[in-house]
């Protein structure tokens, strides 16, 4: 095999590995302590975002659970034409936080973090903190209010302000689940050695 061909094989193998995370979710998503024990780098990222932006760890965790199930390379499903022909993804949402391209670009511009990646837990939690702090400042939603922060996160601040979520019973139900999961995670984290 030629040197050039070997180099191409190595480059292609490295590219196929992806970046920023294994893509796999932690094993037990219903136990905050188990998540943090299995992925100790998560707690460092959550705590850094909490210190910088004020968003509690349990609110971040509940939102990431809903958005990506802690899967670093999560994407929205494909749309299909005629039921079988792939026609692009439902949206540009990607990574732990499922940040859309436009909102992610706004975050990069605002923070100056040109190398941030949506599939890196540190960058994803920083993004989430940045967005939720902006929601608190713009809409007055407490950073501890996982339910309404999630609604504004999902619908965008303008959509939340217009009340677009009120006509989406499924979304209100999901937001209630996020709020309940945040409470469960908060209780679990209070007794969790991995969270300290």
JSON list of N, CA and C in Angstrom, two decimals, residues 144-176:
[
{"chain": "A", "resi": 144, "resn": "UNK", "atom": "N", "xyz": [-34.12, 28.84, 38.41]},
{"chain": "A", "resi": 144, "resn": "UNK", "atom": "CA", "xyz": [-34.53, 27.61, 39.11]},
{"chain": "A", "resi": 144, "resn": "UNK", "atom": "C", "xyz": [-35.84, 27.05, 38.54]},
{"chain": "A", "resi": 145, "resn": "UNK", "atom": "N", "xyz": [-36.50, 27.81, 37.67]},
{"chain": "A", "resi": 145, "resn": "UNK", "atom": "CA", "xyz": [-37.78, 27.39, 37.09]},
{"chain": "A", "resi": 145, "resn": "UNK", "atom": "C", "xyz": [-37.53, 26.58, 35.82]},
{"chain": "A", "resi": 146, "resn": "UNK", "atom": "N", "xyz": [-37.24, 25.29, 36.00]},
{"chain": "A", "resi": 146, "resn": "UNK", "atom": "CA", "xyz": [-36.89, 24.42, 34.88]},
{"chain": "A", "resi": 146, "resn": "UNK", "atom": "C", "xyz": [-38.00, 24.36, 33.84]},
{"chain": "A", "resi": 147, "resn": "UNK", "atom": "N", "xyz": [-39.24, 24.33, 34.28]},
{"chain": "A", "resi": 147, "resn": "UNK", "atom": "CA", "xyz": [-40.37, 24.20, 33.37]},
{"chain": "A", "resi": 147, "resn": "UNK", "atom": "C", "xyz": [-40.44, 25.37, 32.38]},
{"chain": "A", "resi": 148, "resn": "UNK", "atom": "N", "xyz": [-40.50, 26.59, 32.91]},
{"chain": "A", "resi": 148, "resn": "UNK", "atom": "CA", "xyz": [-40.64, 27.75, 32.03]},
{"chain": "A", "resi": 148, "resn": "UNK", "atom": "C", "xyz": [-39.35, 28.09, 31.29]},
{"chain": "A", "resi": 149, "resn": "UNK", "atom": "N", "xyz": [-38.20, 27.80, 31.92]},
{"chain": "A", "resi": 149, "resn": "UNK", "atom": "CA", "xyz": [-36.94, 27.97, 31.19]},
{"chain": "A", "resi": 149, "resn": "UNK", "atom": "C", "xyz": [-36.93, 27.03, 29.98]},
{"chain": "A", "resi": 150, "resn": "UNK", "atom": "N", "xyz": [-37.43, 25.81, 30.17]},
{"chain": "A", "resi": 150, "resn": "UNK", "atom": "CA", "xyz": [-37.46, 24.86, 29.06]},
{"chain": "A", "resi": 150, "resn": "UNK", "atom": "C", "xyz": [-38.40, 25.34, 27.95]},
{"chain": "A", "resi": 151, "resn": "UNK", "atom": "N", "xyz": [-39.57, 25.84, 28.33]},
{"chain": "A", "resi": 151, "resn": "UNK", "atom": "CA", "xyz": [-40.50, 26.35, 27.31]},
{"chain": "A", "resi": 151, "resn": "UNK", "atom": "C", "xyz": [-39.86, 27.47, 26.50]},
{"chain": "A", "resi": 152, "resn": "UNK", "atom": "N", "xyz": [-39.17, 28.39, 27.16]},
{"chain": "A", "resi": 152, "resn": "UNK", "atom": "CA", "xyz": [-38.51, 29.49, 26.45]},
{"chain": "A", "resi": 152, "resn": "UNK", "atom": "C", "xyz": [-37.33, 28.97, 25.64]},
{"chain": "A", "resi": 153, "resn": "UNK", "atom": "N", "xyz": [-36.67, 27.94, 26.12]},
{"chain": "A", "resi": 153, "resn": "UNK", "atom": "CA", "xyz": [-35.55, 27.32, 25.41]},
{"chain": "A", "resi": 153, "resn": "UNK", "atom": "C", "xyz": [-36.05, 26.66, 24.13]},
{"chain": "A", "resi": 154, "resn": "UNK", "atom": "N", "xyz": [-37.15, 25.95, 24.24]},
{"chain": "A", "resi": 154, "resn": "UNK", "atom": "CA", "xyz": [-37.70, 25.22, 23.10]},
{"chain": "A", "resi": 154, "resn": "UNK", "atom": "C", "xyz": [-38.33, 26.15, 22.07]},
{"chain": "A", "resi": 155, "resn": "UNK", "atom": "N", "xyz": [-39.11, 27.10, 22.52]},
{"chain": "A", "resi": 155, "resn": "UNK", "atom": "CA", "xyz": [-39.86, 27.97, 21.61]},
{"chain": "A", "resi": 155, "resn": "UNK", "atom": "C", "xyz": [-39.10, 29.23, 21.21]},
{"chain": "A", "resi": 156, "resn": "UNK", "atom": "N", "xyz": [-37.99, 29.48, 21.89]},
{"chain": "A", "resi": 156, "resn": "UNK", "atom": "CA", "xyz": [-37.30, 30.75, 21.70]},
{"chain": "A", "resi": 156, "resn": "UNK", "atom": "C", "xyz": [-37.98, 31.80, 22.58]},
{"chain": "A", "resi": 157, "resn": "UNK", "atom": "N", "xyz": [-37.23, 32.81, 22.93]},
{"chain": "A", "resi": 157, "resn": "UNK", "atom": "CA", "xyz": [-37.79, 33.83, 23.85]},
{"chain": "A", "resi": 157, "resn": "UNK", "atom": "C", "xyz": [-38.97, 34.55, 23.24]},
{"chain": "A", "resi": 158, "resn": "UNK", "atom": "N", "xyz": [-38.91, 34.86, 21.96]},
{"chain": "A", "resi": 158, "resn": "UNK", "atom": "CA", "xyz": [-40.03, 35.56, 21.31]},
{"chain": "A", "resi": 158, "resn": "UNK", "atom": "C", "xyz": [-41.27, 34.68, 21.28]},
{"chain": "A", "resi": 159, "resn": "UNK", "atom": "N", "xyz": [-41.07, 33.39, 20.97]},
{"chain": "A", "resi": 159, "resn": "UNK", "atom": "CA", "xyz": [-42.20, 32.46, 20.95]},
{"chain": "A", "resi": 159, "resn": "UNK", "atom": "C", "xyz": [-42.82, 32.32, 22.32]},
{"chain": "A", "resi": 160, "resn": "UNK", "atom": "N", "xyz": [-41.98, 32.23, 23.34]},
{"chain": "A", "resi": 160, "resn": "UNK", "atom": "CA", "xyz": [-42.50, 32.12, 24.70]},
{"chain": "A", "resi": 160, "resn": "UNK", "atom": "C", "xyz": [-43.29, 33.37, 25.07]},
{"chain": "A", "resi": 161, "resn": "UNK", "atom": "N", "xyz": [-42.74, 34.52, 24.72]},
{"chain": "A", "resi": 161, "resn": "UNK", "atom": "CA", "xyz": [-43.41, 35.80, 25.04]},
{"chain": "A", "resi": 161, "resn": "UNK", "atom": "C", "xyz": [-44.78, 35.89, 24.35]},
{"chain": "A", "resi": 162, "resn": "UNK", "atom": "N", "xyz": [-44.86, 35.37, 23.12]},
{"chain": "A", "resi": 162, "resn": "UNK", "atom": "CA", "xyz": [-46.14, 35.35, 22.38]},
{"chain": "A", "resi": 162, "resn": "UNK", "atom": "C", "xyz": [-47.08, 34.28, 22.93]},
{"chain": "A", "resi": 163, "resn": "UNK", "atom": "N", "xyz": [-46.56, 33.33, 23.70]},
{"chain": "A", "resi": 163, "resn": "UNK", "atom": "CA", "xyz": [-47.39, 32.25, 24.22]},
{"chain": "A", "resi": 163, "resn": "UNK", "atom": "C", "xyz": [-47.58, 31.12, 23.23]},
{"chain": "A", "resi": 164, "resn": "UNK", "atom": "N", "xyz": [-46.65, 30.95, 22.29]},
{"chain": "A", "resi": 164, "resn": "UNK", "atom": "CA", "xyz": [-46.80, 29.92, 21.26]},
{"chain": "A", "resi": 164, "resn": "UNK", "atom": "C", "xyz": [-46.93, 28.51, 21.86]},
{"chain": "A", "resi": 165, "resn": "UNK", "atom": "N", "xyz": [-46.36, 28.32, 23.03]},
{"chain": "A", "resi": 165, "resn": "UNK", "atom": "CA", "xyz": [-46.42, 27.00, 23.69]},
{"chain": "A", "resi": 165, "resn": "UNK", "atom": "C", "xyz": [-47.83, 26.66, 24.16]},
{"chain": "A", "resi": 166, "resn": "UNK", "atom": "N", "xyz": [-48.67, 27.66, 24.37]},
{"chain": "A", "resi": 166, "resn": "UNK", "atom": "CA", "xyz": [-50.01, 27.42, 24.91]},
{"chain": "A", "resi": 166, "resn": "UNK", "atom": "C", "xyz": [-50.90, 26.62, 23.95]},
{"chain": "A", "resi": 167, "resn": "UNK", "atom": "N", "xyz": [-50.57, 26.63, 22.67]},
{"chain": "A", "resi": 167, "resn": "UNK", "atom": "CA", "xyz": [-51.37, 25.86, 21.70]},
{"chain": "A", "resi": 167, "resn": "UNK", "atom": "C", "xyz": [-50.75, 24.50, 21.42]},
{"chain": "A", "resi": 168, "resn": "UNK", "atom": "N", "xyz": [-49.74, 24.13, 22.20]},
{"chain": "A", "resi": 168, "resn": "UNK", "atom": "CA", "xyz": [-49.05, 22.86, 22.01]},
{"chain": "A", "resi": 168, "resn": "UNK", "atom": "C", "xyz": [-49.12, 22.05, 23.29]},
{"chain": "A", "resi": 169, "resn": "UNK", "atom": "N", "xyz": [-50.20, 21.31, 23.44]},
{"chain": "A", "resi": 169, "resn": "UNK", "atom": "CA", "xyz": [-50.41, 20.53, 24.67]},
{"chain": "A", "resi": 169, "resn": "UNK", "atom": "C", "xyz": [-49.27, 19.55, 24.91]},
{"chain": "A", "resi": 170, "resn": "UNK", "atom": "N", "xyz": [-48.74, 18.95, 23.85]},
{"chain": "A", "resi": 170, "resn": "UNK", "atom": "CA", "xyz": [-47.63, 18.01, 23.98]},
{"chain": "A", "resi": 170, "resn": "UNK", "atom": "C", "xyz": [-46.41, 18.69, 24.59]},
{"chain": "A", "resi": 171, "resn": "UNK", "atom": "N", "xyz": [-46.15, 19.95, 24.18]},
{"chain": "A", "resi": 171, "resn": "UNK", "atom": "CA", "xyz": [-44.97, 20.67, 24.67]},
{"chain": "A", "resi": 171, "resn": "UNK", "atom": "C", "xyz": [-45.15, 21.07, 26.13]},
{"chain": "A", "resi": 172, "resn": "UNK", "atom": "N", "xyz": [-46.35, 21.48, 26.50]},
{"chain": "A", "resi": 172, "resn": "UNK", "atom": "CA", "xyz": [-46.62, 21.82, 27.90]},
{"chain": "A", "resi": 172, "resn": "UNK", "atom": "C", "xyz": [-46.42, 20.57, 28.77]},
{"chain": "A", "resi": 173, "resn": "UNK", "atom": "N", "xyz": [-46.86, 19.41, 28.28]},
{"chain": "A", "resi": 173, "resn": "UNK", "atom": "CA", "xyz": [-46.66, 18.15, 29.01]},
{"chain": "A", "resi": 173, "resn": "UNK", "atom": "C", "xyz": [-45.18, 17.85, 29.16]},
{"chain": "A", "resi": 174, "resn": "UNK", "atom": "N", "xyz": [-44.41, 18.02, 28.08]},
{"chain": "A", "resi": 174, "resn": "UNK", "atom": "CA", "xyz": [-42.97, 17.78, 28.13]},
{"chain": "A", "resi": 174, "resn": "UNK", "atom": "C", "xyz": [-42.30, 18.75, 29.11]},
{"chain": "A", "resi": 175, "resn": "UNK", "atom": "N", "xyz": [-42.70, 20.01, 29.10]},
{"chain": "A", "resi": 175, "resn": "UNK", "atom": "CA", "xyz": [-42.14, 20.99, 30.02]},
{"chain": "A", "resi": 175, "resn": "UNK", "atom": "C", "xyz": [-42.44, 20.62, 31.47]},
{"chain": "A", "resi": 176, "resn": "UNK", "atom": "N", "xyz": [-43.64, 20.11, 31.71]},
{"chain": "A", "resi": 176, "resn": "UNK", "atom": "CA", "xyz": [-43.97, 19.63, 33.06]},
{"chain": "A", "resi": 176, "resn": "UNK", "atom": "C", "xyz": [-43.04, 18.48, 33.46]}
]
